[in-house]
Amino acid sequence: MYNVDIENVRNAVKIFFKLIEKGEINKIDDREYMDMIDQSEVSDVLNVMEEETGTIILRGSDRIYISAKTDNKVFGYNNEELRNLLKVSDNSELYLCYFIMLCIMCLFYAGEGYDMKCREFIEIEEIHRYADDKIKSLEDFNKTEEVEATLQINFGTVVQKWNSMIVYDERKVNVQSTKNSRMAFIKKVCAFLRDQGLAIIEEDKVLRTTEKMDRMVTSYYTADDRKQEIMDFINGIKKDDLNADNK
């Protein structure tokens, strides 16, 4: 390995901890750091720090983000922390949150490996319809256990939890706002994405993704083969197809 200038190591460490502190740096507020990161040696050191700390540094148009990889126990969230952030009571609700997030990604991203954003915004009601359609398709699927073992995701719990919630009725405002309604649960997930800097909610009706989420999904998240397989499965399931397979 070639010798690295100690000053470049120091600059890389400064950038890394600034990213940990703020979650992102940008050209307006952090010009010094943005200039340093373009230096090849600094970038090389940051690449090593990414690998060793289980983080990923994502480049946007005028800013740089940091995120924990999904298996990161230091910089990422554990289940208890996620339950608190999402304001859910148990792991069954947490699994449903994961499923809804995956549905949102399936709606926003397309292409091989989901490396292309195909929508600028989505109405939250459409997320509800999409999730409801996919969960109904799973209900009659007799290979759930086999798929769960392969993809390592608990679809059975997702179906049970969804079915235990109050059915959404667009004509009834009180049902939409009821804590235990399906729509309220989806809005809770959207609010979590907003609070993490991954989405924007407009007038409580429309969801847009941020550049940070776009970079995370298209550059990192679906590079994991298992996660791509899960999204492929969710994207592809249709009730008629499953019924045909089960005959």
mmCIF file of C-alpha atoms in Angstrom:
data_model
loop_
_atom_site.group_PDB
_atom_site.id
_atom_site.type_symbol
_atom_site.label_atom_id
_atom_site.label_comp_id
_atom_site.label_asym_id
_atom_site.label_seq_id
_atom_site.Cartn_x
_atom_site.Cartn_y
_atom_site.Cartn_z
ATOM 1 C CA MET A 1 0.000 0.000 0.000
ATOM 2 C CA TYR A 2 1.323 3.448 -0.874
ATOM 3 C CA ASN A 3 2.114 5.992 1.831
ATOM 4 C CA VAL A 4 -0.727 8.361 2.654
ATOM 5 C CA ASP A 5 -0.083 11.920 3.721
ATOM 6 C CA ILE A 6 -1.079 12.296 7.380
ATOM 7 C CA GLU A 7 -2.847 15.573 6.608
ATOM 8 C CA ASN A 8 -5.110 13.796 4.132
ATOM 9 C CA VAL A 9 -5.913 11.172 6.769
ATOM 10 C CA ARG A 10 -6.736 13.955 9.216
ATOM 11 C CA ASN A 11 -8.985 15.656 6.655
ATOM 12 C CA ALA A 12 -10.791 12.393 5.905
ATOM 13 C CA VAL A 13 -11.439 11.866 9.617
ATOM 14 C CA LYS A 14 -12.769 15.435 9.916
ATOM 15 C CA ILE A 15 -15.153 14.853 7.013
ATOM 16 C CA PHE A 16 -16.321 11.519 8.406
ATOM 17 C CA PHE A 17 -17.142 12.917 11.842
ATOM 18 C CA LYS A 18 -18.803 15.983 10.349
ATOM 19 C CA LEU A 19 -21.021 13.613 8.357
ATOM 20 C CA ILE A 20 -21.777 11.593 11.501
ATOM 21 C CA GLU A 21 -22.617 14.809 13.357
ATOM 22 C CA LYS A 22 -24.852 16.373 10.684
ATOM 23 C CA GLY A 23 -25.912 13.453 8.485
ATOM 24 C CA GLU A 24 -24.846 15.418 5.419
ATOM 25 C CA ILE A 25 -22.585 18.226 4.244
ATOM 26 C CA ASN A 26 -23.308 20.698 1.449
ATOM 27 C CA LYS A 27 -21.526 23.192 -0.774
ATOM 28 C CA ILE A 28 -23.033 26.253 0.907
ATOM 29 C CA ASP A 29 -22.442 25.512 4.592
ATOM 30 C CA ASP A 30 -19.500 23.123 4.319
ATOM 31 C CA ARG A 31 -17.463 24.342 1.366
ATOM 32 C CA GLU A 32 -14.140 23.422 3.037
ATOM 33 C CA TYR A 33 -15.204 19.811 3.560
ATOM 34 C CA MET A 34 -16.695 19.509 0.087
ATOM 35 C CA ASP A 35 -13.430 20.707 -1.455
ATOM 36 C CA MET A 36 -11.379 18.265 0.619
ATOM 37 C CA ILE A 37 -13.454 15.228 -0.307
ATOM 38 C CA ASP A 38 -12.565 15.636 -3.992
ATOM 39 C CA GLN A 39 -8.889 15.008 -3.240
ATOM 40 C CA SER A 40 -8.052 11.444 -4.287
ATOM 41 C CA GLU A 41 -6.140 10.462 -1.134
ATOM 42 C CA VAL A 42 -8.878 11.838 1.126
ATOM 43 C CA SER A 43 -11.460 9.923 -0.896
ATOM 44 C CA ASP A 44 -9.393 6.719 -0.616
ATOM 45 C CA VAL A 45 -9.189 7.031 3.176
ATOM 46 C CA LEU A 46 -12.937 7.657 3.378
ATOM 47 C CA ASN A 47 -13.547 4.504 1.329
ATOM 48 C CA VAL A 48 -11.596 2.509 3.914
ATOM 49 C CA MET A 49 -13.521 4.159 6.756
ATOM 50 C CA GLU A 50 -16.790 3.242 5.056
ATOM 51 C CA GLU A 51 -15.790 -0.411 4.848
ATOM 52 C CA GLU A 52 -14.497 -0.592 8.421
ATOM 53 C CA THR A 53 -17.420 1.245 10.053
ATOM 54 C CA GLY A 54 -20.265 -0.309 8.057
ATOM 55 C CA THR A 55 -21.407 3.009 6.639
ATOM 56 C CA ILE A 56 -21.987 4.288 3.126
ATOM 57 C CA ILE A 57 -21.202 7.773 1.840
ATOM 58 C CA LEU A 58 -23.532 8.927 -0.931
ATOM 59 C CA ARG A 59 -22.824 11.791 -3.330
ATOM 60 C CA GLY A 60 -25.653 14.093 -4.354
ATOM 61 C CA SER A 61 -25.685 17.016 -6.763
ATOM 62 C CA ASP A 62 -24.543 19.599 -4.212
ATOM 63 C CA ARG A 63 -24.185 17.621 -1.004
ATOM 64 C CA ILE A 64 -22.886 14.390 0.464
ATOM 65 C CA TYR A 65 -24.799 12.073 2.789
ATOM 66 C CA ILE A 66 -23.858 9.280 5.156
ATOM 67 C CA SER A 67 -25.991 6.319 6.097
ATOM 68 C CA ALA A 68 -25.490 3.170 8.112
ATOM 69 C CA LYS A 69 -25.569 -0.106 6.222
ATOM 70 C CA THR A 70 -28.509 -2.280 7.149
ATOM 71 C CA ASP A 71 -26.501 -4.645 9.357
ATOM 72 C CA ASN A 72 -24.657 -1.870 11.211
ATOM 73 C CA LYS A 73 -25.092 -2.259 14.983
ATOM 74 C CA VAL A 74 -23.149 0.901 15.891
ATOM 75 C CA PHE A 75 -24.394 3.657 13.581
ATOM 76 C CA GLY A 76 -27.663 1.977 12.595
ATOM 77 C CA TYR A 77 -30.865 1.427 14.579
ATOM 78 C CA ASN A 78 -31.773 -1.755 16.422
ATOM 79 C CA ASN A 79 -35.374 -3.011 16.517
ATOM 80 C CA GLU A 80 -36.166 -1.295 19.814
ATOM 81 C CA GLU A 81 -34.888 2.061 18.557
ATOM 82 C CA LEU A 82 -36.835 1.681 15.315
ATOM 83 C CA ARG A 83 -40.024 0.827 17.224
ATOM 84 C CA ASN A 84 -39.610 4.014 19.252
ATOM 85 C CA LEU A 85 -38.921 6.153 16.175
ATOM 86 C CA LEU A 86 -41.830 4.666 14.243
ATOM 87 C CA LYS A 87 -44.076 4.755 17.324
ATOM 88 C CA VAL A 88 -45.054 1.102 16.980
ATOM 89 C CA SER A 89 -45.591 -1.289 19.860
ATOM 90 C CA ASP A 90 -44.114 -4.603 18.736
ATOM 91 C CA ASN A 91 -42.136 -6.386 16.039
ATOM 92 C CA SER A 92 -45.249 -7.386 14.091
ATOM 93 C CA GLU A 93 -45.967 -3.696 13.497
ATOM 94 C CA LEU A 94 -42.291 -3.139 12.709
ATOM 95 C CA TYR A 95 -42.373 -5.883 10.032
ATOM 96 C CA LEU A 96 -45.428 -4.211 8.491
ATOM 97 C CA CYS A 97 -43.515 -0.911 8.457
ATOM 98 C CA TYR A 98 -40.675 -2.611 6.567
ATOM 99 C CA PHE A 99 -43.163 -4.048 4.083
ATOM 100 C CA ILE A 100 -44.768 -0.655 3.440
ATOM 101 C CA MET A 101 -41.336 0.922 2.936
ATOM 102 C CA LEU A 102 -40.546 -1.771 0.382
ATOM 103 C CA CYS A 103 -43.865 -1.067 -1.356
ATOM 104 C CA ILE A 104 -42.957 2.625 -1.514
ATOM 105 C CA MET A 105 -39.601 1.769 -3.086
ATOM 106 C CA CYS A 106 -41.277 -0.531 -5.615
ATOM 107 C CA LEU A 107 -43.565 2.326 -6.638
ATOM 108 C CA PHE A 108 -40.826 4.937 -6.984
ATOM 109 C CA TYR A 109 -37.992 2.945 -8.567
ATOM 110 C CA ALA A 110 -37.691 0.702 -11.615
ATOM 111 C CA GLY A 111 -35.130 -0.686 -14.021
ATOM 112 C CA GLU A 112 -32.651 -3.485 -13.587
ATOM 113 C CA GLY A 113 -31.659 -3.462 -9.933
ATOM 114 C CA TYR A 114 -34.134 -0.608 -9.292
ATOM 115 C CA ASP A 115 -31.420 1.813 -10.329
ATOM 116 C CA MET A 116 -33.784 4.342 -11.919
ATOM 117 C CA LYS A 117 -36.374 6.637 -10.374
ATOM 118 C CA CYS A 118 -39.593 6.373 -12.355
ATOM 119 C CA ARG A 119 -41.952 8.631 -10.384
ATOM 120 C CA GLU A 120 -41.611 12.154 -8.990
ATOM 121 C CA PHE A 121 -44.437 11.810 -6.496
ATOM 122 C CA ILE A 122 -47.074 9.351 -5.324
ATOM 123 C CA GLU A 123 -50.392 9.960 -3.625
ATOM 124 C CA ILE A 124 -50.466 8.300 -0.224
ATOM 125 C CA GLU A 125 -53.792 6.681 -1.166
ATOM 126 C CA GLU A 126 -51.960 4.912 -4.011
ATOM 127 C CA ILE A 127 -49.461 3.484 -1.514
ATOM 128 C CA HIS A 128 -52.438 2.131 0.447
ATOM 129 C CA ARG A 129 -53.978 0.545 -2.651
ATOM 130 C CA TYR A 130 -50.665 -0.992 -3.702
ATOM 131 C CA ALA A 131 -49.896 -2.419 -0.242
ATOM 132 C CA ASP A 132 -53.448 -3.724 0.157
ATOM 133 C CA ASP A 133 -53.330 -5.415 -3.248
ATOM 134 C CA LYS A 134 -49.994 -7.101 -2.488
ATOM 135 C CA ILE A 135 -51.110 -8.290 0.956
ATOM 136 C CA LYS A 136 -54.350 -9.702 -0.470
ATOM 137 C CA SER A 137 -52.238 -11.557 -3.028
ATOM 138 C CA LEU A 138 -50.171 -13.072 -0.215
ATOM 139 C CA GLU A 139 -53.192 -14.270 1.780
ATOM 140 C CA ASP A 140 -53.958 -17.253 -0.450
ATOM 141 C CA PHE A 141 -50.357 -18.049 -1.288
ATOM 142 C CA ASN A 142 -49.594 -21.572 -0.045
ATOM 143 C CA LYS A 143 -45.816 -21.240 -0.376
ATOM 144 C CA THR A 144 -45.440 -18.447 2.171
ATOM 145 C CA GLU A 145 -43.153 -20.394 4.499
ATOM 146 C CA GLU A 146 -40.879 -21.393 1.624
ATOM 147 C CA VAL A 147 -40.592 -17.800 0.396
ATOM 148 C CA GLU A 148 -40.081 -16.496 3.940
ATOM 149 C CA ALA A 149 -37.185 -18.896 4.449
ATOM 150 C CA THR A 150 -35.582 -17.866 1.158
ATOM 151 C CA LEU A 151 -36.068 -14.106 1.489
ATOM 152 C CA GLN A 152 -35.835 -13.945 5.296
ATOM 153 C CA ILE A 153 -38.932 -11.793 5.733
ATOM 154 C CA ASN A 154 -42.055 -12.636 7.722
ATOM 155 C CA PHE A 155 -44.905 -12.178 5.246
ATOM 156 C CA GLY A 156 -47.350 -14.134 7.426
ATOM 157 C CA THR A 157 -47.021 -11.618 10.245
ATOM 158 C CA VAL A 158 -47.439 -8.753 7.759
ATOM 159 C CA VAL A 159 -50.732 -10.231 6.501
ATOM 160 C CA GLN A 160 -52.070 -10.856 10.012
ATOM 161 C CA LYS A 161 -51.226 -7.381 11.265
ATOM 162 C CA TRP A 162 -52.693 -5.653 8.210
ATOM 163 C CA ASN A 163 -55.925 -7.622 8.493
ATOM 164 C CA SER A 164 -56.261 -6.703 12.170
ATOM 165 C CA MET A 165 -56.358 -2.993 11.317
ATOM 166 C CA ILE A 166 -59.388 -0.867 10.517
ATOM 167 C CA VAL A 167 -60.118 -0.852 6.781
ATOM 168 C CA TYR A 168 -59.573 2.474 5.054
ATOM 169 C CA ASP A 169 -62.651 4.261 3.735
ATOM 170 C CA GLU A 170 -61.963 7.516 1.890
ATOM 171 C CA ARG A 171 -65.531 8.677 2.628
ATOM 172 C CA LYS A 172 -65.028 8.527 6.396
ATOM 173 C CA VAL A 173 -62.605 11.113 7.743
ATOM 174 C CA ASN A 174 -62.688 9.633 11.254
ATOM 175 C CA VAL A 175 -61.508 6.253 9.933
ATOM 176 C CA GLN A 176 -58.571 7.871 8.124
ATOM 177 C CA SER A 177 -57.343 9.476 11.337
ATOM 178 C CA THR A 178 -58.046 6.530 13.653
ATOM 179 C CA LYS A 179 -54.787 5.349 15.188
ATOM 180 C CA ASN A 180 -55.413 1.697 14.322
ATOM 181 C CA SER A 181 -56.461 2.283 10.715
ATOM 182 C CA ARG A 182 -54.411 1.099 7.756
ATOM 183 C CA MET A 183 -54.147 4.597 6.308
ATOM 184 C CA ALA A 184 -52.949 6.060 9.617
ATOM 185 C CA PHE A 185 -50.285 3.349 9.748
ATOM 186 C CA ILE A 186 -49.060 4.167 6.235
ATOM 187 C CA LYS A 187 -48.913 7.863 7.130
ATOM 188 C CA LYS A 188 -46.833 6.931 10.174
ATOM 189 C CA VAL A 189 -44.304 5.230 7.886
ATOM 190 C CA CYS A 190 -44.275 8.243 5.556
ATOM 191 C CA ALA A 191 -43.660 10.531 8.552
ATOM 192 C CA PHE A 192 -40.703 8.368 9.599
ATOM 193 C CA LEU A 193 -39.178 8.655 6.112
ATOM 194 C CA ARG A 194 -39.692 12.423 6.260
ATOM 195 C CA ASP A 195 -38.040 12.667 9.688
ATOM 196 C CA GLN A 196 -35.051 10.690 8.373
ATOM 197 C CA GLY A 197 -34.624 13.151 5.502
ATOM 198 C CA LEU A 198 -35.724 10.551 2.958
ATOM 199 C CA ALA A 199 -39.099 11.928 1.886
ATOM 200 C CA ILE A 200 -41.266 15.036 1.682
ATOM 201 C CA ILE A 201 -44.987 14.987 2.516
ATOM 202 C CA GLU A 202 -47.177 17.555 0.789
ATOM 203 C CA GLU A 203 -50.566 18.520 2.251
ATOM 204 C CA ASP A 204 -50.781 15.165 4.029
ATOM 205 C CA LYS A 205 -51.655 13.589 0.658
ATOM 206 C CA VAL A 206 -48.575 13.315 -1.542
ATOM 207 C CA LEU A 207 -45.173 11.715 -0.954
ATOM 208 C CA ARG A 208 -41.971 12.721 -2.726
ATOM 209 C CA THR A 209 -38.559 11.154 -2.228
ATOM 210 C CA THR A 210 -35.493 13.258 -1.462
ATOM 211 C CA GLU A 211 -32.176 13.064 -3.265
ATOM 212 C CA LYS A 212 -30.803 11.209 -0.233
ATOM 213 C CA MET A 213 -33.342 8.412 -0.614
ATOM 214 C CA ASP A 214 -32.833 8.289 -4.382
ATOM 215 C CA ARG A 215 -29.091 7.813 -3.915
ATOM 216 C CA MET A 216 -29.569 5.228 -1.166
ATOM 217 C CA VAL A 217 -31.947 3.059 -3.189
ATOM 218 C CA THR A 218 -30.369 3.337 -6.634
ATOM 219 C CA SER A 219 -26.733 3.205 -5.503
ATOM 220 C CA TYR A 220 -26.721 0.992 -2.442
ATOM 221 C CA TYR A 221 -29.879 -0.634 -1.103
ATOM 222 C CA THR A 222 -30.808 -2.830 -4.042
ATOM 223 C CA ALA A 223 -27.174 -3.778 -4.690
ATOM 224 C CA ASP A 224 -27.843 -6.335 -1.951
ATOM 225 C CA ASP A 225 -29.121 -9.381 -3.864
ATOM 226 C CA ARG A 226 -31.558 -10.453 -1.121
ATOM 227 C CA LYS A 227 -33.167 -7.017 -0.898
ATOM 228 C CA GLN A 228 -33.521 -6.889 -4.663
ATOM 229 C CA GLU A 229 -35.129 -10.342 -4.608
ATOM 230 C CA ILE A 230 -37.615 -9.156 -1.962
ATOM 231 C CA MET A 231 -38.562 -6.135 -4.070
ATOM 232 C CA ASP A 232 -38.824 -8.314 -7.183
ATOM 233 C CA PHE A 233 -41.157 -10.661 -5.307
ATOM 234 C CA ILE A 234 -43.366 -7.860 -3.963
ATOM 235 C CA ASN A 235 -43.429 -6.101 -7.325
ATOM 236 C CA GLY A 236 -44.361 -9.264 -9.164
ATOM 237 C CA ILE A 237 -47.012 -10.848 -6.955
ATOM 238 C CA LYS A 238 -50.538 -10.769 -8.310
ATOM 239 C CA LYS A 239 -53.453 -12.698 -6.894
ATOM 240 C CA ASP A 240 -54.417 -14.323 -10.198
ATOM 241 C CA ASP A 241 -50.833 -15.467 -10.801
ATOM 242 C CA LEU A 242 -50.522 -16.925 -7.307
ATOM 243 C CA ASN A 243 -53.820 -18.754 -7.599
ATOM 244 C CA ALA A 244 -52.675 -20.213 -10.909
ATOM 245 C CA ASP A 245 -49.409 -21.369 -9.324
ATOM 246 C CA ASN A 246 -51.233 -22.950 -6.413
ATOM 247 C CA LYS A 247 -53.496 -25.128 -8.552
#
